[in-house]
XYZ file of C-alpha atoms in Angstrom:
494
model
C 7.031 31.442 -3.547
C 10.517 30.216 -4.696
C 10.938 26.640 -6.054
C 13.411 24.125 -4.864
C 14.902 21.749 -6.043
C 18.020 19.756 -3.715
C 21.211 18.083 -4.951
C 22.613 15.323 -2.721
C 25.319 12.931 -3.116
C 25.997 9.315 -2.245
C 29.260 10.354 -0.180
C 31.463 13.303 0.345
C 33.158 14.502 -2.524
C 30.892 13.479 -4.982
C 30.579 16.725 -6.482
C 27.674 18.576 -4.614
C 29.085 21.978 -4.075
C 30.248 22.310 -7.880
C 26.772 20.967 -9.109
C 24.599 23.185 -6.890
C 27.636 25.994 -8.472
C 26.971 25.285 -11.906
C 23.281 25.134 -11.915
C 23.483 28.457 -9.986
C 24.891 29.816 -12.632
C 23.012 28.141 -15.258
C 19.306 29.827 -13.632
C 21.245 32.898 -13.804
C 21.842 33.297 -16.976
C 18.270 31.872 -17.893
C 17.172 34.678 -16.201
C 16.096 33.466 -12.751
C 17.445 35.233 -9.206
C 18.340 31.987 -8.127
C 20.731 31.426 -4.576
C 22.606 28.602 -2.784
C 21.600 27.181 0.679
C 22.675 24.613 2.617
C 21.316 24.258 6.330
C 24.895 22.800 7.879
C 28.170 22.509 6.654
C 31.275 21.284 8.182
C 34.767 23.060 6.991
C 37.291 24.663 8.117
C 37.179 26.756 4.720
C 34.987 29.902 6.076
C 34.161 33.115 5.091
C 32.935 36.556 6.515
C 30.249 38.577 5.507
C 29.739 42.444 5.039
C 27.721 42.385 8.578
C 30.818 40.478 10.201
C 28.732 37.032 10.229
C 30.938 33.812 9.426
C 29.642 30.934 7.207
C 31.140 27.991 4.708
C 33.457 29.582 1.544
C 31.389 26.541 -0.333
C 28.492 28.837 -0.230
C 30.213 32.205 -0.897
C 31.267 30.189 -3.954
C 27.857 29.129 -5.341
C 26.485 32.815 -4.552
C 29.366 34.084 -6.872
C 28.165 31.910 -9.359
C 24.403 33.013 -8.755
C 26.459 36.567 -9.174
C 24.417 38.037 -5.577
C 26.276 38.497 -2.346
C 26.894 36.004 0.141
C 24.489 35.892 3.031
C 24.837 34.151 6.649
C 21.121 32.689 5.300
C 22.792 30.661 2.926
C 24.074 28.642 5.500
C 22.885 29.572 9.127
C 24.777 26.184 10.256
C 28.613 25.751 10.503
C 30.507 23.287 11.816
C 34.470 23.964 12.538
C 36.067 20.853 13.714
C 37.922 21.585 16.929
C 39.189 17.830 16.889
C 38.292 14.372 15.958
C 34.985 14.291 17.317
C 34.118 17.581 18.487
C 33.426 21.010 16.578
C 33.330 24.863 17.038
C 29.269 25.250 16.480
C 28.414 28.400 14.423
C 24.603 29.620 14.219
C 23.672 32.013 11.877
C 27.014 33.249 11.669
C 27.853 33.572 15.574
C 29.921 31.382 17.536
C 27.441 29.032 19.960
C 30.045 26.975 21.474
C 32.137 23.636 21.125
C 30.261 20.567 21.100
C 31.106 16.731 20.991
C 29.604 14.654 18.378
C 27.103 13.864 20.192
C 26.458 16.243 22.744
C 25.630 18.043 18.752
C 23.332 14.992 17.145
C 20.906 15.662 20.705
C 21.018 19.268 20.073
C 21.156 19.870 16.562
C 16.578 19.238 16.138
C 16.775 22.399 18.296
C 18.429 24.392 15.448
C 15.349 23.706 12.774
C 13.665 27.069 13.778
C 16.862 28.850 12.812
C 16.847 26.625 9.740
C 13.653 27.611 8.881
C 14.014 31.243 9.578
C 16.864 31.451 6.998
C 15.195 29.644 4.439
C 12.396 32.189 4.454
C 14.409 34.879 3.917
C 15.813 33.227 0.676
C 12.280 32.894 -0.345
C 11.312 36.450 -0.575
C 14.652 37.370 -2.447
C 14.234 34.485 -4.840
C 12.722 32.507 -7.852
C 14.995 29.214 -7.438
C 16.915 27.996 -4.398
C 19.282 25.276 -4.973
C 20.109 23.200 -2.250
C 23.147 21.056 -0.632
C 22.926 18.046 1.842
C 25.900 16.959 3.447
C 27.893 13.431 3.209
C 24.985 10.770 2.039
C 21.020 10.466 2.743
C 22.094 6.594 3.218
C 23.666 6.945 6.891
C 21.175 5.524 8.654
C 22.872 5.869 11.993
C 22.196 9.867 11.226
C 18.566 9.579 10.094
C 17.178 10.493 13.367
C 17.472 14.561 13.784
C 18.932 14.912 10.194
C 18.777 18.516 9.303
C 20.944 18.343 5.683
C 19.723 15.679 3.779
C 16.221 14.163 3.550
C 15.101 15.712 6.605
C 15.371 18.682 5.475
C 14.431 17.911 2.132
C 11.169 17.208 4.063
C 11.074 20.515 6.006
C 11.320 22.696 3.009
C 9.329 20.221 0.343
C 12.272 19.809 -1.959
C 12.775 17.367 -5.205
C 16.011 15.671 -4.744
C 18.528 14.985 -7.938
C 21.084 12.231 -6.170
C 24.450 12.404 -7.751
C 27.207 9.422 -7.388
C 31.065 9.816 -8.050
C 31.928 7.253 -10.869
C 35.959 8.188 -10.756
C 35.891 6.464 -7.451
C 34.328 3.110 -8.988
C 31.520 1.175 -8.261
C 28.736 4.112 -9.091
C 25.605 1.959 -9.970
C 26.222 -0.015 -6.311
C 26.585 3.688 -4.837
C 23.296 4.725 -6.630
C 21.092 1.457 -5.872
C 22.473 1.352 -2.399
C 21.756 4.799 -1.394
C 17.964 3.834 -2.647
C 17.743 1.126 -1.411
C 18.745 2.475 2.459
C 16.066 5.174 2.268
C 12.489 5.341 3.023
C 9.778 4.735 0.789
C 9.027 8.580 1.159
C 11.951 9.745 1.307
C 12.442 8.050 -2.422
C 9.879 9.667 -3.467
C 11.421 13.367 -3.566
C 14.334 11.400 -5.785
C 13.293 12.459 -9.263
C 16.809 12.173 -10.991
C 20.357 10.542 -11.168
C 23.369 11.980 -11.736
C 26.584 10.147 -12.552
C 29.236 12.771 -12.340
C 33.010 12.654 -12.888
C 33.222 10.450 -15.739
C 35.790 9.634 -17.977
C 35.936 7.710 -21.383
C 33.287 6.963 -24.168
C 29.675 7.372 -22.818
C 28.052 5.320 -24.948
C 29.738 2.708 -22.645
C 27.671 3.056 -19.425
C 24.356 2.920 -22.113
C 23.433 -0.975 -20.669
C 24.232 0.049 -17.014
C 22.291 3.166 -16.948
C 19.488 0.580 -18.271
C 19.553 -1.814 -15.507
C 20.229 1.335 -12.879
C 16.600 3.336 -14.311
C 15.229 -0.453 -14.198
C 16.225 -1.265 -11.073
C 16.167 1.719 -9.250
C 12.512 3.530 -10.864
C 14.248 6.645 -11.322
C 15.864 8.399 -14.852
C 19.484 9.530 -14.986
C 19.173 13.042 -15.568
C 23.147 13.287 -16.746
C 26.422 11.963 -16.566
C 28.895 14.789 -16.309
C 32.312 14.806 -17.051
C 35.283 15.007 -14.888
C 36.162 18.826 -15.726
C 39.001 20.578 -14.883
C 37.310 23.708 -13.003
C 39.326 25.394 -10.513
C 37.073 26.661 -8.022
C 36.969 25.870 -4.485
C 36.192 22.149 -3.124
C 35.732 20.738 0.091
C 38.310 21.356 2.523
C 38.842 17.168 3.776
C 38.657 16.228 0.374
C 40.708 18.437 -1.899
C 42.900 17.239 -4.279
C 45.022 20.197 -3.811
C 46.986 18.416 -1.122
C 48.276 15.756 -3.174
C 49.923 18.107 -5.644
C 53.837 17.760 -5.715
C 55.139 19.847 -8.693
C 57.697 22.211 -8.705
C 57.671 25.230 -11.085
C 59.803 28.283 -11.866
C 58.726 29.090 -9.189
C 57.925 27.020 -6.176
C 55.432 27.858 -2.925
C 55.267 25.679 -0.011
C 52.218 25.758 2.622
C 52.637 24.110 5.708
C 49.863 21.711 5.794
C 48.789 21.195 9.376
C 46.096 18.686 10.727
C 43.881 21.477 11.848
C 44.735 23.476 8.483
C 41.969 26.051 7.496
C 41.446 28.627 4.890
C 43.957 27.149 2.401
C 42.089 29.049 -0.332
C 44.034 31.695 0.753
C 46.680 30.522 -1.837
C 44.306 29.733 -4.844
C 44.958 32.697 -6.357
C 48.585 31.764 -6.705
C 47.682 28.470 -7.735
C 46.661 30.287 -11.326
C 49.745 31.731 -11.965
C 51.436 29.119 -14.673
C 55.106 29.553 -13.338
C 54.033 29.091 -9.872
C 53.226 25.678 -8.041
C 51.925 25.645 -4.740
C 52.921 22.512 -2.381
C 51.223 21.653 0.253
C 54.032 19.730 3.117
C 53.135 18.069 6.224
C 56.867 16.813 6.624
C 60.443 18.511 6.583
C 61.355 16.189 4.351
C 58.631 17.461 1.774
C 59.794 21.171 2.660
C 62.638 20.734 0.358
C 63.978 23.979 -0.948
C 60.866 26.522 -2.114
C 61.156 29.968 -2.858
C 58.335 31.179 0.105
C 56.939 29.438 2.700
C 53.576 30.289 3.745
C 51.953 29.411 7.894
C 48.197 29.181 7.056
C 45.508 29.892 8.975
C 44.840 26.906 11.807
C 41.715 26.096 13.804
C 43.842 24.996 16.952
C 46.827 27.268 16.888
C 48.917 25.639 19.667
C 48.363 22.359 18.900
C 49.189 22.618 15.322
C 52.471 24.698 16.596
C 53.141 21.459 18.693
C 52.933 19.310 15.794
C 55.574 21.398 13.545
C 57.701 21.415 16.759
C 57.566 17.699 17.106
C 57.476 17.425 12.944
C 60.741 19.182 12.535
C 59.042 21.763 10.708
C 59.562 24.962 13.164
C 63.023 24.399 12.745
C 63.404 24.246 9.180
C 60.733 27.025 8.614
C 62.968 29.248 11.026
C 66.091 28.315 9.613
C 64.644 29.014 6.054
C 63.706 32.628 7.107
C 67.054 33.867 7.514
C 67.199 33.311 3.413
C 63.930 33.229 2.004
C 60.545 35.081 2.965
C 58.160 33.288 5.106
C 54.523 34.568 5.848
C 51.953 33.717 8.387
C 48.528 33.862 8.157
C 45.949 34.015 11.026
C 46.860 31.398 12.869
C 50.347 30.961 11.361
C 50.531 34.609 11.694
C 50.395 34.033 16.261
C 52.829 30.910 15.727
C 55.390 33.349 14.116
C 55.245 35.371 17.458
C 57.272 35.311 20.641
C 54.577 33.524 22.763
C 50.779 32.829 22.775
C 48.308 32.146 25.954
C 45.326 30.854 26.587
C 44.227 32.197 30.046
C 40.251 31.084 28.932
C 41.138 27.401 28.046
C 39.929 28.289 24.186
C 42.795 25.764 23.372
C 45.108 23.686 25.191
C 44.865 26.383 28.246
C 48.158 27.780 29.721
C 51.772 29.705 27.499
C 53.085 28.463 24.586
C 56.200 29.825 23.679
C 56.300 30.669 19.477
C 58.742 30.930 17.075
C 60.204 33.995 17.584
C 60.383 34.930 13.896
C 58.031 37.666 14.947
C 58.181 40.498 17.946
C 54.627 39.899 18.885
C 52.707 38.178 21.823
C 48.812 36.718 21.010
C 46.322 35.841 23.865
C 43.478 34.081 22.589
C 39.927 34.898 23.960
C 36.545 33.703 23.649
C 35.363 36.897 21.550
C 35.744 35.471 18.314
C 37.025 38.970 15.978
C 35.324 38.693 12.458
C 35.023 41.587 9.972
C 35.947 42.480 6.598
C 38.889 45.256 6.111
C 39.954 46.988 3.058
C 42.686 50.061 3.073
C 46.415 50.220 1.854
C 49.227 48.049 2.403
C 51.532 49.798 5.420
C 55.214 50.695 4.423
C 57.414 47.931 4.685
C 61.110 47.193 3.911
C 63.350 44.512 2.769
C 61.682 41.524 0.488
C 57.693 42.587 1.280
C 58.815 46.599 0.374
C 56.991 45.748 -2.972
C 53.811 45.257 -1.368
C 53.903 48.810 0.524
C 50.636 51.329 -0.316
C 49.077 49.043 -2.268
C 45.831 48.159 -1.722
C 43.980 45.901 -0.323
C 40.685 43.753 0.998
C 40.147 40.560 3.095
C 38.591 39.523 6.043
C 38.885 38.539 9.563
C 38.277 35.644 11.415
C 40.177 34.532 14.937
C 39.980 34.235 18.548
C 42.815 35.903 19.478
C 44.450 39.246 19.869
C 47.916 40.004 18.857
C 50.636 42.823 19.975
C 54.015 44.125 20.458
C 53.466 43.374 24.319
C 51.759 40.972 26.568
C 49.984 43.866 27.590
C 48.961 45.740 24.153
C 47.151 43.467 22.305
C 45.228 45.789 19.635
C 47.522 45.058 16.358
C 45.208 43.558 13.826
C 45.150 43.670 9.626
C 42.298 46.549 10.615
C 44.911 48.989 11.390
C 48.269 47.025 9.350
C 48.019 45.269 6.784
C 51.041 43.287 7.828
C 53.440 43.264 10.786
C 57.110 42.693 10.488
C 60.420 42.074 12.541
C 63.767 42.656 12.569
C 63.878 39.901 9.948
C 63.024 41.658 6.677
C 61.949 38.260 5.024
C 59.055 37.784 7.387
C 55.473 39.125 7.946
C 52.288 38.269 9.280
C 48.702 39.203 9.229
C 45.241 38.607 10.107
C 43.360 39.303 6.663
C 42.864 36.403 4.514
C 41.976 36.674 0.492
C 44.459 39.593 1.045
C 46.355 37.784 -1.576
C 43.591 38.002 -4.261
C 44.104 41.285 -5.323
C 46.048 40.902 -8.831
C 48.556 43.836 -7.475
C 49.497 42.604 -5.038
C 49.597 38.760 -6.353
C 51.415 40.318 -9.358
C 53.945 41.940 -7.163
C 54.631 39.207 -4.640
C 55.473 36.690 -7.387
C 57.383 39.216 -9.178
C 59.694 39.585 -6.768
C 59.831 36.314 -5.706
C 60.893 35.825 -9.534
C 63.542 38.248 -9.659
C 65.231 36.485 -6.334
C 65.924 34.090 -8.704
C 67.032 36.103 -11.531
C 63.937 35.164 -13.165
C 60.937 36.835 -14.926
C 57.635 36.353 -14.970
C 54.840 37.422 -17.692
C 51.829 35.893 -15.879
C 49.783 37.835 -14.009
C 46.198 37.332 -12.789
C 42.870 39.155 -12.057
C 41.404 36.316 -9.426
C 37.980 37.967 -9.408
C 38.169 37.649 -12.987
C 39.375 34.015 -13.512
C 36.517 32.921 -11.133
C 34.149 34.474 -13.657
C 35.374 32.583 -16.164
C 35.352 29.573 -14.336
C 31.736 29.720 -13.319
C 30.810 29.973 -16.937
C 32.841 27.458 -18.565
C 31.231 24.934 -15.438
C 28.066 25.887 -16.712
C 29.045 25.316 -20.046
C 29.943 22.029 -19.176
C 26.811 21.617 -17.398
C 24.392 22.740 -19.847
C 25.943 19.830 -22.172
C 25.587 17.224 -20.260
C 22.411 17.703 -17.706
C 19.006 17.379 -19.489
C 18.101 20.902 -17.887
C 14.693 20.846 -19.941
C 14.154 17.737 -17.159
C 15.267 19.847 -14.792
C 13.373 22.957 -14.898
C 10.251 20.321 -15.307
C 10.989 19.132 -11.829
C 11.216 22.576 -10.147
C 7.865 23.003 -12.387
C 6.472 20.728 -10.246
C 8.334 21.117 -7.106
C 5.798 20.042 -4.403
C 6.043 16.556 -3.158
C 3.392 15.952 -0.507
């Protein structure tokens, strides 16, 4: 049987999905066939599999680093936030149905046999399985019917390493609090600390690691460095956003509330001449060089916002100089209307931007698949991306076509669609972007627009490589792994 061993944090963003990454790929290279899990997750970041099943891009990231293919399993539970207290509820990889917050916290106990299913199947394929909880194990509001944290640290048996965020102060009070608010049992499955994100001279937190081992009964098992690893983070938290540099080149993503898949542009985010901005204002538009429309989980109310924002306006004025691309959702805002006959949305017509000649309904069959093929021919500033090829995925609730009654145009059968405004496209396929060609080419162009050239180019599958093994480099440094693999040595609790 596989052992277990958890990592949970004392609030979001305290590092959980990069931990549970790194150790991933630390097992792996000691050998082990070690995989991610993590019951639910809650992101607007998601992912498609080879059988067409959605789940979180936090765990297609930590099965990358594990170096095995990501599997619904990993995380049978996702939760797509449709607003500000209801989500899109996705079981083992199929849409269930929206759900308030708490028409969810009554329903989600129901959802442990499905939990428990999934596990299993990570047990027969594995030695280790590394786990993520969600948020903290201190929200006591949340104890009853927790299924991420120390509940299901008690369904599956698992030793728990608790990890704090010292960059955001006052570590040893997040630490000793989040102890101090659980069970006597549930303190029990803590066998380590970690403080992680730390800057400066360690020798310096030597007397309050003392009184937090004293006080506390449990050993910090490492304080980790704030590293610079670029690898996806959590969608609500990422510092990504906040990023306001302009390069040689200079990228702008509209950044609506109900923004999703933003790691879409990652890839471009490696490129040293390039900066990606992400603008939630016309006044941050300023002047790029491409705008992108990302992917949205509420399409028409997002479109409402950059109508009300000033952004449609600008974005459509900006086509008629410089290219502008849609994606998913952005990719139906760029079209001449978009309905709702099923009420998936706001319910009713919206009328689009008109940058595109294409009409989306949206529909309660949620399309998700993976595609792969050729680039179709295209002409004016996207002609560089014709016949090259390409993969990606799927994922929307919507059809789009040249009609309102021929609705089967979809990145399945072209890659992109275009108008009678050469310096715009859209499409359904997101990572379609992560190819290095067609990276490479897009940049390149966007380069010589300026009379520019650029000697950068990336291979995105490549850089991630690298990036999982310098964060287990890191890792190895500064964890006391020899404690570690002593835990999952003696991994049962009860």
């Amino acid at each position: 049987m596989a052992k277990v061993i958890m990592i949970q944090g004392t609030m979001s963003g305290a590092g959980k999905s990069l931990l549970v990454a790194g150790l991933c790929r630390i097992m792996k290279r000691d050998g082990y066939r070690v995989v991610p899990f993590k019951s639910q997750n809650m992101a607007l970041n998601s992912f498609v599999t080879e059988e067409g099943l959605e789940m979180g891009r936090a765990q297609v990231m930590q099965a990358e680093a594990a170096g095995i293919t990501p599997l619904v399993c990993m995380n049978p539970i996702l939760l797509k936030p449709t607003d500000h207290t209801g989500s899109q509820v996705i079981v083992n990889g199929q849409v269930l149905g929206n759900m308030s917050a708490r028409e969810y916290f009554s329903y989600k106990r129901g959802l442990i046999p499905d939990i428990k299913r999934a596990f299993r199947k990570l047990e027969e394929m594995a030695d280790i399985i590394v786990i993520e909880g969600a948020g903290s194990p201190a929200e006591v509001n949340l104890r009853e019917n927790d299924i991420v944290n120390m509940g299901l640290a008690e369904i599956v048996d698992a030793p728990v390493l608790l990890a704090g965020d010292i960059d955001r102060g006052g570590v040893f009070a997040q630490l000793l609090g989040t102890l101090l608010l659980l069970t006597e049992e549930e303190k029990k499955r803590v066998r380590g600390l970690i403080i992680n994100k730390f800057r400066g001279d360690r020798s310096l937190l030597d007397s309050g690691i003392e009184i937090l081992e004293e006080k506390g009964g449990i050993p910090v098992t490492g304080v980790v460095p704030y590293m610079d690893i670029q690898l996806e983070d959590e969608d609500s938290l990422t510092e990504r956003f906040r990023k306001k540099e302009k390069r040689k080149i200079d990228i702008a993503v509209i950044r609506y509330p109900r923004i999703s898949n933003f790691t879409d542009f990652n890839v471009f985010e490696q490129i040293p001449e390039v900066s990606v901005r992400y603008v939630a204002s016309a006044a941050e538009l300023g002047c790029p060089d491409m705008v992108f429309l990302p992917g949205s989980k509420n399409t028409m109310s997002d479109l409402d916002w950059m109508r009300g924002s000033g952004l449609e306006a600008a974005v459509i004025k900006m086509a008629e100089n410089i290219p502008v691309c849609g994606i998913c959702g952005g990719y139906q805002m760029m079209g001449e209307h978009i309905s709702d006959p099923e009420g998936m949305e706001n319910g009713g017509t919206m009328k689009g931007m008109g940058l595109l000649p294409v009409t989306t309904r949206l529909k309660h069959e949620k399309v998700r698949r993976q595609v792969y093929g050729t680039v179709n021919k295209m002409e004016g500033f996207f002609s560089m991306l014709s016949g090259l090829e390409f993969n990606g995925y799927e994922i929307h609730m919507g059809d789009s076509g040249y009609s309102p009654n021929e609705f089967e145009i979809s990145g399945a059968e072209e890659a992109f669609v275009t108008g009678r405004n050469k310096n715009v496209c859209g499409t359904y396929i997101h990572g379609i972007f992560d190819r290095a060609a067609i990276a490479t080419a897009l940049v390149t162009a966007l380069a010589e627009n300026k009379g520019l050239s650029i000697e950068s180019c990336i291979d995105y599958k490549d850089f991630k490589e690298k990036q999982y093994d310098k964060l287990a480099d890191i890792l190895s440094g500064y964890l006391n792994m020899e404690e570690i693999y002593g835990i999952l040595r003696e991994a049962h609790i009860r």
